[in-house]
Structure formats: structure tokens, C-alpha cells
XYZ file of N, CA and C in Angstrom:
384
model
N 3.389 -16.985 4.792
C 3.188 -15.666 4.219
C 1.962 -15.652 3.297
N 1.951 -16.954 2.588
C 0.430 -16.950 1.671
C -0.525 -16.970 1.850
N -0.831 -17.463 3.537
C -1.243 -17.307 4.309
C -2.707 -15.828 4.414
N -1.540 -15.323 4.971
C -1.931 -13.895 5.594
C -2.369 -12.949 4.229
N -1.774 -13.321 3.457
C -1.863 -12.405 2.025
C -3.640 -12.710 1.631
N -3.877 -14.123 1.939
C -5.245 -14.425 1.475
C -6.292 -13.627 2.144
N -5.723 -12.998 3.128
C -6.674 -12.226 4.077
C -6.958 -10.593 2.997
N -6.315 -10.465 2.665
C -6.389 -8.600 1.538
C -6.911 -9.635 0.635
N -6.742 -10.410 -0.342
C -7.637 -11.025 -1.360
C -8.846 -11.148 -1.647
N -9.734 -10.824 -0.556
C -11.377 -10.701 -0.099
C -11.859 -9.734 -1.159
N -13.083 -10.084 -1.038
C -14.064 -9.002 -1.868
C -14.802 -7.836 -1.333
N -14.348 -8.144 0.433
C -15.368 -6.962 0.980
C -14.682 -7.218 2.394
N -15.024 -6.105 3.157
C -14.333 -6.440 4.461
C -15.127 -7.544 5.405
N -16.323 -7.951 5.303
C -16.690 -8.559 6.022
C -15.878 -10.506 5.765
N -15.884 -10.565 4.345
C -14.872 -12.108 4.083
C -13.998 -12.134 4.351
N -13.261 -10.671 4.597
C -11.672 -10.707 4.850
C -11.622 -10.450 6.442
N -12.730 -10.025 6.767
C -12.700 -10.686 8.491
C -13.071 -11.753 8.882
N -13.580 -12.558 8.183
C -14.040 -14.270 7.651
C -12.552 -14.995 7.840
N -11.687 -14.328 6.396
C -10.781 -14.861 6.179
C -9.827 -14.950 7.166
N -9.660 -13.843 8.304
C -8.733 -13.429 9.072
C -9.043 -14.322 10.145
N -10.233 -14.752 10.490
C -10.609 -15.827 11.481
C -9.892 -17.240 11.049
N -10.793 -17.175 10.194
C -9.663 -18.647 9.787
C -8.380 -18.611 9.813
N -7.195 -17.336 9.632
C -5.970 -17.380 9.418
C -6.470 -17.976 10.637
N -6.546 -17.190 11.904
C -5.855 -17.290 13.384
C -6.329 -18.939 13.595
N -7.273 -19.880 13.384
C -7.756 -20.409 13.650
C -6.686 -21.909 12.791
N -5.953 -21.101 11.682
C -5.418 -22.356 11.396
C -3.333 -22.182 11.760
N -3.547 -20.682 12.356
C -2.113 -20.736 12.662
C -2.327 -21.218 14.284
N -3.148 -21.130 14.944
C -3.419 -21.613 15.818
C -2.762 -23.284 15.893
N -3.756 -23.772 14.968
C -3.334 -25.516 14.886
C -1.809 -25.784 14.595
N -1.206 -24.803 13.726
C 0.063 -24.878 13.352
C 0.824 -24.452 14.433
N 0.367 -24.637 16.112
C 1.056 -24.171 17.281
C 1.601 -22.910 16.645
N 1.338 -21.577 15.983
C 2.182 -20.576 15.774
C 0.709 -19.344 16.775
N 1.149 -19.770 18.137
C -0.105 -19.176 18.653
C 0.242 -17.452 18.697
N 1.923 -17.096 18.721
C 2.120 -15.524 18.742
C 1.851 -14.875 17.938
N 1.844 -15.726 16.080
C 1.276 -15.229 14.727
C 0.165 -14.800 15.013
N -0.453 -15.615 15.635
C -2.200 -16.001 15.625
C -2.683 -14.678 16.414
N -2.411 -14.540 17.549
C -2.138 -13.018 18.177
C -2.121 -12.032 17.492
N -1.362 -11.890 16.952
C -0.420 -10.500 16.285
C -1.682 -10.459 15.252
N -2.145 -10.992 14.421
C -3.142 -11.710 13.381
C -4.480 -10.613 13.933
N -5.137 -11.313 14.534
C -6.430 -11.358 15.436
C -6.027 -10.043 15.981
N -4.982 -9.344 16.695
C -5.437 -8.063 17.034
C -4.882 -6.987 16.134
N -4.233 -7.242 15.216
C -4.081 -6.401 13.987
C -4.622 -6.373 12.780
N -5.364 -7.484 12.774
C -6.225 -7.099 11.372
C -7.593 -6.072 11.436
N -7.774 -6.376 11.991
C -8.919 -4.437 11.514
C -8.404 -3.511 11.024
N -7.040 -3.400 11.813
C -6.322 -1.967 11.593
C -5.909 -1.934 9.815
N -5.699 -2.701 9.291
C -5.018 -3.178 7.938
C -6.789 -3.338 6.762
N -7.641 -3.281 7.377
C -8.726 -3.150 6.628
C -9.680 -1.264 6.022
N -8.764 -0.585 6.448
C -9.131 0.073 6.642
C -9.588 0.846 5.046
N -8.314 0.735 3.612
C -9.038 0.603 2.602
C -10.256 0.510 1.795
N -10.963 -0.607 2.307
C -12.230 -1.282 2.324
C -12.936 0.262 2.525
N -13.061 1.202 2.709
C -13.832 1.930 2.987
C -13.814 3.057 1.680
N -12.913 3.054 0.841
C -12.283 3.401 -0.172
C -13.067 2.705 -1.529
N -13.280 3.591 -2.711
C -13.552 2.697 -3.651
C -12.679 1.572 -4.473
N -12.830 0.493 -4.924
C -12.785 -0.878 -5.032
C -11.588 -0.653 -5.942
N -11.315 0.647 -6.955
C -10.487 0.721 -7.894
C -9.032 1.219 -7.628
N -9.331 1.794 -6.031
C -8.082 2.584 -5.440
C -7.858 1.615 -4.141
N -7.963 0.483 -4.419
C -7.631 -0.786 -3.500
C -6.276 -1.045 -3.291
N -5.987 -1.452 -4.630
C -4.537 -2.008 -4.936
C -3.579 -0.401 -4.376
N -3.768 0.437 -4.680
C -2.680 1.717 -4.970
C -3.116 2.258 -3.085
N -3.453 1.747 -2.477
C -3.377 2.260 -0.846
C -3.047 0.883 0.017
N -3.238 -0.189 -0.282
C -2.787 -1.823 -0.034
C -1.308 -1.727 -0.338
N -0.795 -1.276 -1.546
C 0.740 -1.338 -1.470
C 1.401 0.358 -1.810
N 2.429 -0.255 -1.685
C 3.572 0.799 -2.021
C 4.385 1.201 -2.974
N 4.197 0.568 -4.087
C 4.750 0.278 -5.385
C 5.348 1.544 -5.901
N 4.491 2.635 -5.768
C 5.244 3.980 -6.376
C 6.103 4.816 -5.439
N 5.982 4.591 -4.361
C 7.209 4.530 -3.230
C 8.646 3.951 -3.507
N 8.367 2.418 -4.028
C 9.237 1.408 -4.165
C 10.134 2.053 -5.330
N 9.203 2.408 -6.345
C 9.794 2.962 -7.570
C 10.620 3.755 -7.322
N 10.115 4.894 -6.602
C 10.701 6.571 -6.566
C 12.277 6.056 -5.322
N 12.207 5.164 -4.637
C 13.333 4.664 -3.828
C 14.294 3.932 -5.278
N 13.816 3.001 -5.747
C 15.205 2.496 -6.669
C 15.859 3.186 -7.534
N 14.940 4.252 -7.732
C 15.477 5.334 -8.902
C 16.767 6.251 -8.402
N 16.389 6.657 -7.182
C 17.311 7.368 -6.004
C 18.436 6.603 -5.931
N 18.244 5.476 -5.478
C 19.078 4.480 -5.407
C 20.184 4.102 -6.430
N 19.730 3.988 -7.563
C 20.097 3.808 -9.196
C 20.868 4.950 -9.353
N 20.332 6.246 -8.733
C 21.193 7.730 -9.364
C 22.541 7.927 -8.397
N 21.895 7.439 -6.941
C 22.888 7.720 -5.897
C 24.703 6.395 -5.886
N 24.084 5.139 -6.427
C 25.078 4.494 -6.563
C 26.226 4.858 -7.840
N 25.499 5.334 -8.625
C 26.176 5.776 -9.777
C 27.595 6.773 -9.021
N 27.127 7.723 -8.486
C 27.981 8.444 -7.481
C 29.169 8.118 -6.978
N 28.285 6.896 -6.287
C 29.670 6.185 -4.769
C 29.497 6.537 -3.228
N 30.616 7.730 -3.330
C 30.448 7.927 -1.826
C 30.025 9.583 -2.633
N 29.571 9.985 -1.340
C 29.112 11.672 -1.443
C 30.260 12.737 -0.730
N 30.792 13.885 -0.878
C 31.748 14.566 0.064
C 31.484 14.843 1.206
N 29.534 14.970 1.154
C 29.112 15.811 2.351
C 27.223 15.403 2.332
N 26.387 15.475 3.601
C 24.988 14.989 3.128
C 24.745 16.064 2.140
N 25.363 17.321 2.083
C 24.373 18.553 1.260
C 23.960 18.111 -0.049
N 25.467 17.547 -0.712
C 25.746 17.253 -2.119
C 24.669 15.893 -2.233
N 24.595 15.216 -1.282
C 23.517 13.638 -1.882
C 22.288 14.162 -1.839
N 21.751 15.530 -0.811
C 20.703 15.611 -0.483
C 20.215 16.725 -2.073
N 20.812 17.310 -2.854
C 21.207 18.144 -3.878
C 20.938 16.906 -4.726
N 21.833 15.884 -5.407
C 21.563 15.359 -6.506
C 19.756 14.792 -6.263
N 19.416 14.139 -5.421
C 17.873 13.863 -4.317
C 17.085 14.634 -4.538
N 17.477 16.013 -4.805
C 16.233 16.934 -5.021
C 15.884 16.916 -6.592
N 17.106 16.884 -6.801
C 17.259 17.438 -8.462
C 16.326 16.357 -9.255
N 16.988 14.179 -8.597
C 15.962 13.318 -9.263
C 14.720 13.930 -9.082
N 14.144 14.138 -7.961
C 12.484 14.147 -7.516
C 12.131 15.602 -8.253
N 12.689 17.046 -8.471
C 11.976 17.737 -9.565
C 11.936 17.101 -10.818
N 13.135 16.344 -11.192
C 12.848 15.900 -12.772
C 12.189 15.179 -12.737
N 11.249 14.050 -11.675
C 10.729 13.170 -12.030
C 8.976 13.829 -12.058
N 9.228 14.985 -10.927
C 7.667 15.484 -10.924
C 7.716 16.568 -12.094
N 8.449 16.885 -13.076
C 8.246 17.413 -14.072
C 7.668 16.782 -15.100
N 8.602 15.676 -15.292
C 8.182 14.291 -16.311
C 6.715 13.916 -16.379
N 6.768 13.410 -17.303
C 5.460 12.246 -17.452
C 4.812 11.676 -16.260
N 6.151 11.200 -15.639
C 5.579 10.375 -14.029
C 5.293 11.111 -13.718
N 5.593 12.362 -13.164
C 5.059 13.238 -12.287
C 4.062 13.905 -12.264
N 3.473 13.699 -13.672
C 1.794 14.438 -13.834
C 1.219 13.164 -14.220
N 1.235 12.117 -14.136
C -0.018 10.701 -14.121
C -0.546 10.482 -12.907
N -1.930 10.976 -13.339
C -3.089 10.846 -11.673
C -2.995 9.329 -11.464
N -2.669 9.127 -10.046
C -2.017 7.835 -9.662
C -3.279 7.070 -8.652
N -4.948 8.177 -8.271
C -5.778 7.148 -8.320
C -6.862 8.892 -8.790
N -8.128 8.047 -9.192
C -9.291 9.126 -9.726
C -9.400 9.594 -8.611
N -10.034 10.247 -8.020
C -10.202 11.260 -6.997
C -12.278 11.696 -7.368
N -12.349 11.879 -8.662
C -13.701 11.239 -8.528
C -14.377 10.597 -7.850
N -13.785 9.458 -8.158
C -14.801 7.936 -7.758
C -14.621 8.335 -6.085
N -13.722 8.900 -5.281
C -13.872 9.116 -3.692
C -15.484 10.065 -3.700
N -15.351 11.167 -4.600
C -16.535 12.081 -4.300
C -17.991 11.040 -4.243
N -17.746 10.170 -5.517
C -19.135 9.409 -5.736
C -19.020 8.517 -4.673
N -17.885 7.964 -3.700
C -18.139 6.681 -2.741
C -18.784 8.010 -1.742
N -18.324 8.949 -1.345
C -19.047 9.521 -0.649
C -20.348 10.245 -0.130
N -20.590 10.176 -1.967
C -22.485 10.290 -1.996
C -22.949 9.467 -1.528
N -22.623 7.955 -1.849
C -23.206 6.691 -1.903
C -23.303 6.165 -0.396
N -22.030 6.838 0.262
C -21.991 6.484 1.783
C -23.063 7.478 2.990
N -23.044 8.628 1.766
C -24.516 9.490 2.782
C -25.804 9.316 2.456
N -26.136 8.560 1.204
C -27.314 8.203 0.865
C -27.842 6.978 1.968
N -26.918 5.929 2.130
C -27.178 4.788 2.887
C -27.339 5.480 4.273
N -26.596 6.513 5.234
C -27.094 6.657 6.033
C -28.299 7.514 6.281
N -28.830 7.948 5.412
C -30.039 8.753 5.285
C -31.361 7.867 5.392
């Protein structure tokens, strides 16, 4: 797994297609030739970030505020138990997610939206 992780660790997409060679090249030796496969024709697709500015890397690479907004649900819904009916789980479900987009969480800009406008100057200047 530490592996493959070293492949997103790159500084630019071209090392992390560097890096991705070498994965295949050393899961290869490790006879794990179906990894090595799966590897080699799915990594481009997983680079696609890279095209994104450098600061909104981490927050499109993972899922973390997904993860969050699931345990919270989770946290409110076990409290519960069982539900009578989906209406009533799908009801307490709404109610977390307005209070949470009311809250604090729910108004913290979660990446600049700026810095996209300026990667996009920067990306029509170079092709000019």
C-alpha cells in the first residue's frame, strides 16, 4: 500500500509518472504482475489533480470532509437505533446536514476558488 501512495507524493505529474513506472516495475519483480496492470493502466486517470493549483491538492486527492459529514450521520443515526420507517432516518439526515450547513462548518471555504482563476491565466498565457 506504501507503495502506491508514493506515487500522489510527487511534486508534479511528470515524477509521479516517473514514480508510477517504477511502482509497476518493482511490483512486477514482486511477481504481483495483476497489481502491476491495474497500476500502469490506471494511473493517469488518478493524476488528474495535477492540473489544479498545488494548494487544492490535498482537498481533491482525498475525501476527508466526506468522511467527516458520514461519521457525524453515523454518530446521530446510532444514537437512534433502529428507525420506524426510511422517512423518519431520512428526516433526522436532513435536519444534521441543514444544521451543519448553517454552522460554522458550513460556511468555511473548503478550497480558494481564486487561485483556480489565477491557474487559469497562467495556463492561457503558456499557450499563447
Amino acid at each position: 500500500m506504501r507503495l502506491v501512495k508514493t506515487i500522489h507524493a510527487q511534486e508534479g505529474i511528470k515524477s509521479a509518472r516517473q514514480k508510477a513506472a517504477q511502482v509497476v516495475q518493482k511490483l512486477q519483480e514482486m511477481k504481483l504482475s495483476k497489481a502491476a496492470k491495474i497500476v500502469e493502466s490506471g494511473a493517469d486517470e488518478t493524476f488528474s489533480y495535477y492540473s489544479f493549483p498545488p494548494q487544492h491538492w490535498q482537498h481533491i486527492r482525498t475525501n476527508n470532509l466526506l468522511e467527516r459529514l458520514n461519521k457525524e450521520i453515523r454518530r446521530r443515526t446510532r444514537v437512534v437505533g433502529s428507525f420506524p420507517d426510511a422517512e423518519s432516518a431520512i428526516m433526522l439526515i436532513s435536519a444534521r446536514l441543514r444544521h451543519i450547513m448553517g454552522s460554522k462548518w458550513g460556511a468555511v471555504r473548503y478550497m480558494n476558488m481564486a487561485l483556480l482563476a489565477e491557474n487559469e491565466a497562467e495556463s492561457e498565457t503558456e499557450v499563447a
